Coordinates of C-alpha atoms and ligand atoms in Angstrom, one line a residue:
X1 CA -2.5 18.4 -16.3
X2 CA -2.9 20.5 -13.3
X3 CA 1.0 21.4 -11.7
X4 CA -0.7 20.0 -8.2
X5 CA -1.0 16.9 -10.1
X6 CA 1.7 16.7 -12.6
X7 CA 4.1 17.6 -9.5
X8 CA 2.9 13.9 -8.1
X9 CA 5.0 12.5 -10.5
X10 CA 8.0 13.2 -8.6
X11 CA 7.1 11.8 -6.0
X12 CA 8.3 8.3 -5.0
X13 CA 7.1 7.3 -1.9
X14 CA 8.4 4.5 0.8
X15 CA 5.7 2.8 2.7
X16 CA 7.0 2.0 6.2
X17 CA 5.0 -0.6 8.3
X18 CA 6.3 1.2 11.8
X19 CA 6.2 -1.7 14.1
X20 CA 8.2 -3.8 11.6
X21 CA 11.1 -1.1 10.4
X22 CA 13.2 0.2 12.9
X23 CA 13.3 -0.5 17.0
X24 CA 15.1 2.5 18.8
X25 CA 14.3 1.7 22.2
X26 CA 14.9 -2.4 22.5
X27 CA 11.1 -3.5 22.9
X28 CA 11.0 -5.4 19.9
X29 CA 8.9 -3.0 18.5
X30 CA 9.7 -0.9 15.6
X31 CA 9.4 3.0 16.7
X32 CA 9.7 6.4 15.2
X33 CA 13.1 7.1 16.3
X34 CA 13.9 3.8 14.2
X35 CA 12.3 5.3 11.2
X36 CA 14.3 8.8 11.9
X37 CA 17.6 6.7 12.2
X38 CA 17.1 5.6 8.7
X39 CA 16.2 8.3 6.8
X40 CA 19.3 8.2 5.4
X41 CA 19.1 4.7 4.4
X42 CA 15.9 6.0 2.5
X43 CA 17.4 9.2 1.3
X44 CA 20.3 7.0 -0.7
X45 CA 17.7 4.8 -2.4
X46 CA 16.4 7.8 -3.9
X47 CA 12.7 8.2 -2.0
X48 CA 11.7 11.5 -1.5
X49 CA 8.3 10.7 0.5
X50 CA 7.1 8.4 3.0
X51 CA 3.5 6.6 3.9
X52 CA 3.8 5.8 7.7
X53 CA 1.2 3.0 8.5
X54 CA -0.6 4.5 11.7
X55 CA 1.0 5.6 14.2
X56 CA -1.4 6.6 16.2
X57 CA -3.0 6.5 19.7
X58 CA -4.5 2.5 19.4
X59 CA -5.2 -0.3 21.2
X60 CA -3.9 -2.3 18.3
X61 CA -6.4 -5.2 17.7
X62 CA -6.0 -4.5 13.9
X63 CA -1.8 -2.5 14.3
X64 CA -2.8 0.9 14.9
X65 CA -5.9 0.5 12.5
X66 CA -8.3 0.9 15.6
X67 CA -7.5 4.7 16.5
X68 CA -8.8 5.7 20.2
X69 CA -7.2 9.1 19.8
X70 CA -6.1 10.7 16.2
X71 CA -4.1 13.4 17.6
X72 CA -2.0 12.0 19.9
X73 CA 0.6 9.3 19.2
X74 CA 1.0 5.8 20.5
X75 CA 3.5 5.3 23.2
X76 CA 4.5 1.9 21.6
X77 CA 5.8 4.5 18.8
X78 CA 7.0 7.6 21.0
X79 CA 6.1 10.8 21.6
X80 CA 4.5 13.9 19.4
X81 CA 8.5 15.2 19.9
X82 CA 9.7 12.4 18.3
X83 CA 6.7 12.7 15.3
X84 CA 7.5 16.0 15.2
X85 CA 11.6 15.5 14.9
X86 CA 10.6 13.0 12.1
X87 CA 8.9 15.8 10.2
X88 CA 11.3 19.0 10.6
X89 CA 14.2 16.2 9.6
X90 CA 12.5 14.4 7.1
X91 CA 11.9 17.6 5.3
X92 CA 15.5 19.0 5.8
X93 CA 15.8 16.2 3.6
X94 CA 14.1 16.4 1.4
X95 CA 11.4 13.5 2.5
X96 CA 7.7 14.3 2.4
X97 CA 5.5 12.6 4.8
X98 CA 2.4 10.8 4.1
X99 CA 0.0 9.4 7.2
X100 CA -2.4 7.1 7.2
X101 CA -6.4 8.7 7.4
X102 CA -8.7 6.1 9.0
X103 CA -12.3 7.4 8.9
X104 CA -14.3 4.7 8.6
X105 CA -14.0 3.5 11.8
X106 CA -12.8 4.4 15.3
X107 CA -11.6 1.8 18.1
X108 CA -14.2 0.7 20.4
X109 CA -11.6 2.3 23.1
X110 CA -11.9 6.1 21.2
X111 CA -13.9 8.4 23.3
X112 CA -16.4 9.4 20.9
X113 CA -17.6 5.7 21.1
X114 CA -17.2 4.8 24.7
X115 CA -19.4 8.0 24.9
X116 CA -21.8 6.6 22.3
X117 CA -22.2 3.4 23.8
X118 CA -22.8 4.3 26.7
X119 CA -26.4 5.9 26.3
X120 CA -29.1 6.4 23.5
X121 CA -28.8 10.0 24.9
X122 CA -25.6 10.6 24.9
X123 CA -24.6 13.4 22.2
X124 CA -22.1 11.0 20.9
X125 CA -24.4 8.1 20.1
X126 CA -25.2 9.3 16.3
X127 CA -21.5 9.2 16.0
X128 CA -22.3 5.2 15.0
X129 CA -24.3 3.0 13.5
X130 CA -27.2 1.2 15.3
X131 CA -29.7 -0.9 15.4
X132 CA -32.4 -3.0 17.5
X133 CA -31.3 -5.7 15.8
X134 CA -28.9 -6.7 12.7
X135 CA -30.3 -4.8 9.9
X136 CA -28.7 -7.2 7.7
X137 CA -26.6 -10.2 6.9
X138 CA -23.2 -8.4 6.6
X139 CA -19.9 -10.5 7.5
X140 CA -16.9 -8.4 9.7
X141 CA -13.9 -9.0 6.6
X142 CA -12.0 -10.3 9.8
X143 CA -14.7 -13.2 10.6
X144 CA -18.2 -13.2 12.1
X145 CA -21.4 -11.1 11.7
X146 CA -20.7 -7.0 11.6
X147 CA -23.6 -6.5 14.0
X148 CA -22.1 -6.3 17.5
X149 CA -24.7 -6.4 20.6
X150 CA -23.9 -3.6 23.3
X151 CA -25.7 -4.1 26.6
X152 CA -25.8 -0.9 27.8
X153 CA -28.0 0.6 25.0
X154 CA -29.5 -2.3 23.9
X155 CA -28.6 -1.9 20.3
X156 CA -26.2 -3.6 18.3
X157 CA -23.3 -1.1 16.4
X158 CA -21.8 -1.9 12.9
X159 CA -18.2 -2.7 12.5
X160 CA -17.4 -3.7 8.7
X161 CA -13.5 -4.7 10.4
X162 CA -13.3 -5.8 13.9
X163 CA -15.7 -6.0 17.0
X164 CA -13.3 -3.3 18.1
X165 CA -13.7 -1.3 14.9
X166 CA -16.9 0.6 15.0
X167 CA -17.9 2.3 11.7
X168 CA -18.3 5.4 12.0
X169 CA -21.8 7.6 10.8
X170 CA -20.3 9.8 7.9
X171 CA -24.3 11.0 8.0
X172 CA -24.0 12.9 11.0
X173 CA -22.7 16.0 9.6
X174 CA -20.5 16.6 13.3
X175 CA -19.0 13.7 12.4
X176 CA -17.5 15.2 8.8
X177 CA -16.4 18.3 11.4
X178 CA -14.2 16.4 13.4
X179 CA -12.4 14.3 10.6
X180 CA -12.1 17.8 8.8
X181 CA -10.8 19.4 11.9
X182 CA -8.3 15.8 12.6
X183 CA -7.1 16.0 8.8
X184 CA -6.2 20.0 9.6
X185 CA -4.5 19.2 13.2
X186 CA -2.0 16.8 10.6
X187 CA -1.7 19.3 7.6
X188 CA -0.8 22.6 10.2
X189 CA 2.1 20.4 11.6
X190 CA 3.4 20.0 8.0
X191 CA 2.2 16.7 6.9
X192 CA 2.3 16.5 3.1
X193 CA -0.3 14.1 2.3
X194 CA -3.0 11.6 3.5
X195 CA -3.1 7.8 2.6
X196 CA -6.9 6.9 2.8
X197 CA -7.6 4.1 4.3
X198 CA -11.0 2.3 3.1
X199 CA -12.1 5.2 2.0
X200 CA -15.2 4.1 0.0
X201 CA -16.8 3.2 3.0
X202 CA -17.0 6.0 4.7
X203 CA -21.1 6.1 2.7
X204 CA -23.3 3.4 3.0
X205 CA -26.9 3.0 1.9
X206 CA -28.6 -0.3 4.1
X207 CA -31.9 -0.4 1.9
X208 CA -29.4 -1.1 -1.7
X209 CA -27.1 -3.7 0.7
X210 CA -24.3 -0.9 -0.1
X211 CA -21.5 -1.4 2.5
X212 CA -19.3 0.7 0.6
X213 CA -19.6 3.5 -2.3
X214 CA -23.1 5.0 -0.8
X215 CA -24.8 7.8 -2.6
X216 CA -22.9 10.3 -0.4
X217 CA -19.5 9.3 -1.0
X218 CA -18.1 12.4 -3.2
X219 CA -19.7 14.5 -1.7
X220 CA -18.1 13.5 1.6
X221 CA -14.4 13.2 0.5
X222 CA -14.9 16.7 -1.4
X223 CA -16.1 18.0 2.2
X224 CA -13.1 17.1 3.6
X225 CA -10.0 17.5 0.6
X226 CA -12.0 19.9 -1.7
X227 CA -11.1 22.9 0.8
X228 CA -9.0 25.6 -1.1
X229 CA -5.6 24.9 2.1
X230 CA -5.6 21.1 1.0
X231 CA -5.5 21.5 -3.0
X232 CA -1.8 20.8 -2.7
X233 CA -1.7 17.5 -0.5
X234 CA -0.9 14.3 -2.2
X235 CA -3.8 11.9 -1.5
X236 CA -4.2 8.5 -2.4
X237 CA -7.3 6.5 -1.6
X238 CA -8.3 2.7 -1.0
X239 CA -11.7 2.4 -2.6
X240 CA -13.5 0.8 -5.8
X241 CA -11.3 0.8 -8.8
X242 CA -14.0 0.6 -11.4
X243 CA -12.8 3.2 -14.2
X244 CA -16.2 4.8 -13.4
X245 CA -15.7 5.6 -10.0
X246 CA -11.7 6.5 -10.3
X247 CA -12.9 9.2 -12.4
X248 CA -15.1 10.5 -10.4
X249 CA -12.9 10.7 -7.3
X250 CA -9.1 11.3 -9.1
X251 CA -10.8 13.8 -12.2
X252 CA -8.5 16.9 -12.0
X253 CA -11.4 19.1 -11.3
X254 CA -13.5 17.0 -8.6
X255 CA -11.6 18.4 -6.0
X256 CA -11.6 15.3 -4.1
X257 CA -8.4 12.7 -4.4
X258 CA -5.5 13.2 -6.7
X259 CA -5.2 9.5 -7.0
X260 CA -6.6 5.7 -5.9
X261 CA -5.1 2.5 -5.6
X262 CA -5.4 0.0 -8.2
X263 CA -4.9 -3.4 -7.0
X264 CA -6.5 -5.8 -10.0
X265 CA -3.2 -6.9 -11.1
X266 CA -2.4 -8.2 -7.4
X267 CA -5.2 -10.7 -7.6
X268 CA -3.2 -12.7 -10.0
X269 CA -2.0 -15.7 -8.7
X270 CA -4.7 -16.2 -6.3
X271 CA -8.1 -17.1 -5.7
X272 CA -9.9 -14.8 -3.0
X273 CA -7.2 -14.2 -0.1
X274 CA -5.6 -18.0 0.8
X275 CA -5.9 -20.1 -2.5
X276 CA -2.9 -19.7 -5.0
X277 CA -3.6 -20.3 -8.5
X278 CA -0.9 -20.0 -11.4
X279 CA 0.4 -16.0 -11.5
X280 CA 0.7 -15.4 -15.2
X281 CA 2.9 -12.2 -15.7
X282 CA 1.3 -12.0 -19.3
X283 CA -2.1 -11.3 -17.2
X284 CA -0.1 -8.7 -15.0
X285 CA 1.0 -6.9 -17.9
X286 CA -2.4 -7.1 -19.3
X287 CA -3.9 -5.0 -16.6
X288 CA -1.1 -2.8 -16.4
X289 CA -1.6 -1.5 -19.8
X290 CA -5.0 -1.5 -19.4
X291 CA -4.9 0.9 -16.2
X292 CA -2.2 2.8 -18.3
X293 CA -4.1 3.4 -21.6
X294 CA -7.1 4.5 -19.3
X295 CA -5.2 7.2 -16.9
X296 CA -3.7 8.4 -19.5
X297 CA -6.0 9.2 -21.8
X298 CA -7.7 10.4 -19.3
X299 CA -4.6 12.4 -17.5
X300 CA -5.5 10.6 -14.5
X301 CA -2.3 9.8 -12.1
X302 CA -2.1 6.2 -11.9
X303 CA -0.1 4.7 -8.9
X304 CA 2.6 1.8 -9.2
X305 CA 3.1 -0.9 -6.5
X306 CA 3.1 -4.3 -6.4
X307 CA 3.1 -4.8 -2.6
X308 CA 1.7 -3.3 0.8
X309 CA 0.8 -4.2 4.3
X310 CA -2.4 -5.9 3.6
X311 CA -0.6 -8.9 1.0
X312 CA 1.5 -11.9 0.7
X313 CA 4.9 -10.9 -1.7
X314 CA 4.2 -10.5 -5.0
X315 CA 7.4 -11.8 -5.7
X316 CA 6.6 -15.1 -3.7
X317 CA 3.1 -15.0 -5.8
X318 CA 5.4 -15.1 -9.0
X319 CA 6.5 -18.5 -8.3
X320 CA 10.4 -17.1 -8.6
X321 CA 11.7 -16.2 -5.1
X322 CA 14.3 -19.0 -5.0
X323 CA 16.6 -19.1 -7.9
X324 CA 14.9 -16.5 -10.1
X325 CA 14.5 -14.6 -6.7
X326 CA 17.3 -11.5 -8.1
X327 CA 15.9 -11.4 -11.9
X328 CA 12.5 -11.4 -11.0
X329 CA 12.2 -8.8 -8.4
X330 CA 14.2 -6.5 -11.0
X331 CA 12.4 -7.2 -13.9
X332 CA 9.3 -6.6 -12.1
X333 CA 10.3 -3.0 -10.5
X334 CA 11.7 -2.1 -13.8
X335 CA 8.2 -3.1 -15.5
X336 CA 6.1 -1.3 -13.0
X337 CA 8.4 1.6 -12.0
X338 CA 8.9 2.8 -15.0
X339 CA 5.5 3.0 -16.1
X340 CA 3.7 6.9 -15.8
X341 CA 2.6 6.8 -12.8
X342 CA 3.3 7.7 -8.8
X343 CA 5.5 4.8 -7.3
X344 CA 5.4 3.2 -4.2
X345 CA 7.8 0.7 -2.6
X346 CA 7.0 -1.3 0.3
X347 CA 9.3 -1.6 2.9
X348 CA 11.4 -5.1 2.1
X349 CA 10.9 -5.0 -2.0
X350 CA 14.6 -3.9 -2.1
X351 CA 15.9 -6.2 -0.9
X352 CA 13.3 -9.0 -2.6
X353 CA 11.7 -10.2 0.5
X354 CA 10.0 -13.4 0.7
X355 CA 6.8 -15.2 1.9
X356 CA 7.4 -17.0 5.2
X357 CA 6.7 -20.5 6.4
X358 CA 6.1 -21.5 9.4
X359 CA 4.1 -24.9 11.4
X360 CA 2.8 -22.9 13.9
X361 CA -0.2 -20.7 14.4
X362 CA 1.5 -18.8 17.3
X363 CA 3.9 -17.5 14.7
X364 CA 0.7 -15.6 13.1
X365 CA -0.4 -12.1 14.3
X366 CA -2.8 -10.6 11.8
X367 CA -6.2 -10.2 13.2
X368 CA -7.9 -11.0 9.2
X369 CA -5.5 -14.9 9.0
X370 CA -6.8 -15.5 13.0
X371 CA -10.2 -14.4 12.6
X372 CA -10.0 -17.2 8.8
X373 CA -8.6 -19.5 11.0
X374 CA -11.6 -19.2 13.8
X375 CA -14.3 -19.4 10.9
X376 CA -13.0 -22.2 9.2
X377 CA -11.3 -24.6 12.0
X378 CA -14.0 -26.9 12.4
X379 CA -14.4 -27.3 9.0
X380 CA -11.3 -27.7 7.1
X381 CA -7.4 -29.9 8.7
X382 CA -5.1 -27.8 10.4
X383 CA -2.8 -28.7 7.5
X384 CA -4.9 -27.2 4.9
X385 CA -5.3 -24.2 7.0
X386 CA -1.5 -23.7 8.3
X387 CA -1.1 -23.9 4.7
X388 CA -3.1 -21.4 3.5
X389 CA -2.4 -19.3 6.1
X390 CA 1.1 -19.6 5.3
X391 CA 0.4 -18.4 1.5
X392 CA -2.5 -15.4 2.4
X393 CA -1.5 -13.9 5.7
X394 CA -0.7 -10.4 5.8
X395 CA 2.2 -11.2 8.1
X396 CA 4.2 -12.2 5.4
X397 CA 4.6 -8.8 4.2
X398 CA 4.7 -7.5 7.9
X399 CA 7.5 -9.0 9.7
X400 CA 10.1 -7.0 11.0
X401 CA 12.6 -5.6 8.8
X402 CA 15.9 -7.7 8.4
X403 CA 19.1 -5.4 8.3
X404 CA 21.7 -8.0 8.7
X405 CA 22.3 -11.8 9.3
X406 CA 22.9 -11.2 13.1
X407 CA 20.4 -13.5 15.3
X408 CA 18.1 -10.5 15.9
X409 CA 18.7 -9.2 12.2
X410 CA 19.4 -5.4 13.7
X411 CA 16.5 -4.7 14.2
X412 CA 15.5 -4.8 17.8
X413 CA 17.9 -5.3 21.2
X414 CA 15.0 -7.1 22.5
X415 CA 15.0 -11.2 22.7
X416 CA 12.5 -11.1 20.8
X417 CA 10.9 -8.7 18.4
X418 CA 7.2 -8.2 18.1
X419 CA 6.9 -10.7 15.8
X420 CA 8.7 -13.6 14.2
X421 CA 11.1 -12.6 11.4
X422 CA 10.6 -14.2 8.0
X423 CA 11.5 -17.2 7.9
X424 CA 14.2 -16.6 5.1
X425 CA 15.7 -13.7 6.8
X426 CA 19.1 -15.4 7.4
X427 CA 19.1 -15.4 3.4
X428 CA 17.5 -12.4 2.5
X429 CA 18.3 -9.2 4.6
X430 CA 20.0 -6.0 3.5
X431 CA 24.0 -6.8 4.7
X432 CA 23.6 -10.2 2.3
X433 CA 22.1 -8.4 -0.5
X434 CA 24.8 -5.6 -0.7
X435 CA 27.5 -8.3 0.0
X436 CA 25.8 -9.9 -3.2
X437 CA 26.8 -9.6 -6.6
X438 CA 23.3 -9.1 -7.6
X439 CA 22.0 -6.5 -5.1
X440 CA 18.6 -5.9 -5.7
X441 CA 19.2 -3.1 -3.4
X442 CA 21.6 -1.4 -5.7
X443 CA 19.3 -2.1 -8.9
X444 CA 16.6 -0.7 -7.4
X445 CA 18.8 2.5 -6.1
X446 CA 20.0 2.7 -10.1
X447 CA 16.4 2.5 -11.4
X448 CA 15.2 5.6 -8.9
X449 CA 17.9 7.1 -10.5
X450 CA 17.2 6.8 -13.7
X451 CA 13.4 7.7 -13.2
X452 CA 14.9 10.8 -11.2
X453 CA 17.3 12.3 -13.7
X454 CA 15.3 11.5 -16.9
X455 CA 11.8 13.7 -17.2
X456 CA 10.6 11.2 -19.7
X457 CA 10.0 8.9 -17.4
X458 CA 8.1 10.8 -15.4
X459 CA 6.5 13.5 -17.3
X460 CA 6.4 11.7 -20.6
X461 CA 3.8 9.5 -22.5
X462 CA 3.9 6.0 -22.8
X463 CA 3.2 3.5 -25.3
X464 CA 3.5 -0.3 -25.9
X465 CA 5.1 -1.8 -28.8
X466 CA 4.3 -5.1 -29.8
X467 CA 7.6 -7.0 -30.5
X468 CA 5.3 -9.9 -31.5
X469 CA 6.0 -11.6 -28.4
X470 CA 4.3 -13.6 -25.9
X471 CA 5.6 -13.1 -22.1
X472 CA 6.9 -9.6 -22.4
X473 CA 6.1 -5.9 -21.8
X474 CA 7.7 -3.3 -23.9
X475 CA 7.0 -0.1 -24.0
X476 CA 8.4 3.4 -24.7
X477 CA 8.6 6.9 -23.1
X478 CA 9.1 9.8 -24.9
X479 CA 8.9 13.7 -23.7
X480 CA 9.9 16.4 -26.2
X481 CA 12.3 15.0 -28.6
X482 CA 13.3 12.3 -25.4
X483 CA 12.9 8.8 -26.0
X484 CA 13.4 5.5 -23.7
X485 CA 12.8 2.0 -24.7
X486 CA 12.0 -0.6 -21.7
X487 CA 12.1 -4.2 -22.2
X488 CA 11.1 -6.6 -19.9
X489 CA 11.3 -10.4 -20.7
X490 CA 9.1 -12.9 -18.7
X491 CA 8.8 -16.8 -17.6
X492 CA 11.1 -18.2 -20.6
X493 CA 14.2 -17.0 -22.9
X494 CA 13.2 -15.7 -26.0
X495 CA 14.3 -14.0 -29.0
X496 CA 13.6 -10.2 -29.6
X497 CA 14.1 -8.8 -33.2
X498 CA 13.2 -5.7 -34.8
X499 CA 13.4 -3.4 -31.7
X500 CA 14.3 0.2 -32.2
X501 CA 18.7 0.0 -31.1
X502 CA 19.4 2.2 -28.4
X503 CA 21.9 2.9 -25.9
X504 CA 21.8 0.6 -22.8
X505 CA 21.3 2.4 -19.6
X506 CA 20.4 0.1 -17.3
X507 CA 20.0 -4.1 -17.3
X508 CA 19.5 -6.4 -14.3
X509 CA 21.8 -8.6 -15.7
X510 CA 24.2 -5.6 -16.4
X511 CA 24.7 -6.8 -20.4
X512 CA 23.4 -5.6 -23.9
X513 CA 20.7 -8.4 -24.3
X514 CA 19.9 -7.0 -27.5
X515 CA 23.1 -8.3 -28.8
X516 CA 22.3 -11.2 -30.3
X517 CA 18.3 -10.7 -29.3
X518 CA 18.1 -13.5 -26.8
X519 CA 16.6 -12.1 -23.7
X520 CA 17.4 -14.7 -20.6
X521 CA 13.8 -15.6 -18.6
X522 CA 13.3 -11.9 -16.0
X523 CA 16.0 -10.2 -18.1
X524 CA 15.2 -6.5 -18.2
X525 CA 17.1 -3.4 -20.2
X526 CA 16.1 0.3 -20.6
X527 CA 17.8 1.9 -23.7
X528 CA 17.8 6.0 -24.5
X529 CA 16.7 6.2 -27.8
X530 CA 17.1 9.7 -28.1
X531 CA 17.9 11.1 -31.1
X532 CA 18.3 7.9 -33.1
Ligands
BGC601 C1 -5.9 -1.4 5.8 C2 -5.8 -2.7 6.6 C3 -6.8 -2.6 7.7 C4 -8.2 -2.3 7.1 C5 -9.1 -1.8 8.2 C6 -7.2 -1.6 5.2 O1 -7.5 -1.6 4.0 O2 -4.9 -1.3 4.8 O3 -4.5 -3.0 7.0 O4 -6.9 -3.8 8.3 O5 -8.2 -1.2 6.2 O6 -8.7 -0.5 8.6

């Protein structure tokens, strides 16, 4: 594997949601002097890279998703100084900084398309889509058609997102200029890398119906990260995760992303975005492995995460964040962190946050669960709807950050923060989970270790063994002469016999399972194996 890629597996990066983190400044809304004041906090966990979600200039219909200006940052967020303190001490620290790269659409409130709208003529106005009339029958993902009629031209403009989310014409080769040019304003302040956000829709083609993954779509993202200064960014893309297109875009000599998100295994559990359905781990595992096998063979870099901004918990999805809530969220960093691949942690795993529940609409924020709700009100109870709400919003996972028990959770100063804190965060926040006995907190800071000090598990191949088990993932890592054994037990006790013995390193129940065999339901252990 190239070094530019292979070096990725160092990497283990924190994704911050900025408005939920850290509020320096008492409006209730996290900032980037919050995220500066715990880098430390970050540092001791053992991450050596943050993703900031944007951070730039927005009017926020979809949190900073809806950028009016890419080179300047929000004032809900701070300055450029305080961006720019962020980066010189984040690096002092040894923390790499990721942003987030949204070029499929602008906000309606950018320049570009205030210009565009304004006139047929107006150099700006191939910046966008547009048409007489709705070429097509495309629904916004947030709710409604994605035609939008704009009086002043006459025309209606395409937004996939929100009404205030214009898609951007990739076409228009001025267009690939200025998201070149925005991507090297970023990378000649220091940035290390680019999260990229829909990416696969930045090429369309209307006559196939193709919203997303357009004829010109390699060509494009090769435009922008194939240039010789960018070779050694990390990038990581949200598109299409069929094996046929991840090798087109992550192949070592495509010059175009080093990796993509997988998300299959998140699906489990649920049906579409608000309909739970029983989350088999056995299924999880399944498509782990599967997304393993293939990157490897392939020396692909495959990227391990089980949460983000844009889902409910995966822990709540599990069914086990009451009294399993310690032994699952172990078991199920240890399964996934270990694997070969580049992890990511999303702000609030530590400390095994929760899904929320609450009666009340106002309590809900997320454009997507608002614009569901619109759709479907006249259709389906308010019950059914709180309720699904309640298991698919977004929120869940984007409530501010709990850092003690105190009534605002130190957090904010404010009254109130931006939005309503979990509704468990009297229970889960990080002071109760390092008063705890079993800190997932701790755990997870021993597991970074253990990926950090031994190459195998990041360099090294891996392989699962078949202990003739249901409701398990082993598997083992081995790099020249090296070798770790993981264990990870699922839904029910069960015996293990015949694995390999090995020393114990690590266990989330801080005992040698292997003992008698019996492994307790979420019990994890990771032995060394070397030289036996
Ligand atoms: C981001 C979402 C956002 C959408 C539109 C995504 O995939 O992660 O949070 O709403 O793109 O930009």
């Amino acid at each position: 594997m190239k070094k530019e890629f292979s070096d990725c597996y160092d990497l283990v990066v924190y994704q911050i949601y900025p408005r939920s983190f850290k509020d320096s400044n008492g409006d209730g809304i996290g900032d980037i002097n919050g995220i500066l004041s715990k880098l430390d906090y970050l540092k001791d966990l053992g991450v050596n890279a943050i993703w900031l979600c944007p951070i730039f200039k927005s009017p926020q219909c979809d949190n900073g998703y809806d950028i009016s200006d890419y080179r300047d940052i929000d004032p809900i967020y701070g300055t450029m100084a305080d961006f720019d303190r962020l980066l010189t001490v984040a690096h002092e620290k040894g923390i790499k900084v990721i942003m987030d790269f949204v070029a499929n659409h602008t906000s309606s409130e950018h320049e570009w398309f205030r210009r565009a709208r304004s006139s047929k003529s107006d150099p700006y106005h191939d910046y966008y889509y547009w048409a007489d009339k709705p070429l097509n029958d495309w629904r916004s993902e947030f709710g409604g058609s994605a035609w939008e009629y704009n009086e002043p031209t006459g025309e209606y403009y395409l937004h996939c997102f929100a009404v205030g989310q214009p898609d951007v014409n990739w076409n228009n080769p001025k267009v690939r200029e200025e998201f070149k040019s925005i991507v090297d304003f970023w990378v000649k302040k220091g940035v290390d890398g680019f999260r990229c956000d829909v990416l696969d829709h930045i090429s369309k083609d209307f006559e196939k119906g193709l919203r997303r993954n357009g004829p010109h779509l390699h060509e494009y993202i090769r435009e922008v990260f194939g240039r010789d200064h960018l070779l050694n960014l990390y990038t990581v893309g949200e598109a299409e995760t069929t094996e046929e297109s991840i090798l087109a875009t992550c192949g070592q000599d495509r010059r175009e992303l080093k990796s993509v998100f997988q998300f299959s295994h998140l699906m489990v559990g649920r049906k579409g975005r608000y309909t739970p359905v029983p989350c088999r781990m056995d299924e999880v595992k399944d498509i782990l492995e599967g997304w393993e096998r293939f990157t490897e063979e392939r020396d692909l870099l495959y990227v391990l995460l089980t949460d983000n901004h844009d889902r409910p918990w995966f822990l709540s999805r599990t069914g086990n964040d009451r009294e399993l809530r310690y032994e699952c969220a172990t078991c199920v960093a240890t399964m996934v962190y270990l694997l070969r691949g580049v992890p990511f942690i999303y702000e609030g795993q530590e400390i095994g946050c929760a899904n929320s529940h609450f009666d009340d609409l106002t309590a809900f924020n997320d454009v997507e669960c608002l614009g569901y709700y619109e759709e479907n009100k006249d259709k389906e109870s308010e019950e059914k709807l709180l309720a699904e709400i309640n298991f698919g919003s977004r929120d869940n996972s984007r409530r501010p950050f709990a850092w003690d028990g105190s009534p605002n959770h130190g957090f904010t100063t404010a009254a109130a923060p931006w939005l309503p804190y979990a509704s468990r965060s009297d229970e889960i926040n990080l002071e109760a989970d390092l008063a705890s006995e079993k800190s997932i907190w701790r755990y997870y800071r021993d597991l970074l270790a253990l990926r950090r000090e031994r190459v195998a598990f990041r360099q090294g191949s891996c392989r699962q063994l078949q202990p003739s088990k249901k409701d398990c993932y082993v598997y083992l890592r081995e790099y020249e002469g090296e070798r770790f054994l993981v264990v990870c037990n699922f839904e029910r006790e069960q015996r293990f016999t015949g694995l390999p013995e090995g020393r114990l390193l690590l266990s989330n129940l801080k005992r040698r399972a292997g003992a008698n065999g019996v492994y307790a339901p979420y019990e994890c252990a990771v032995y060394d194996l070397t030289n036996r």
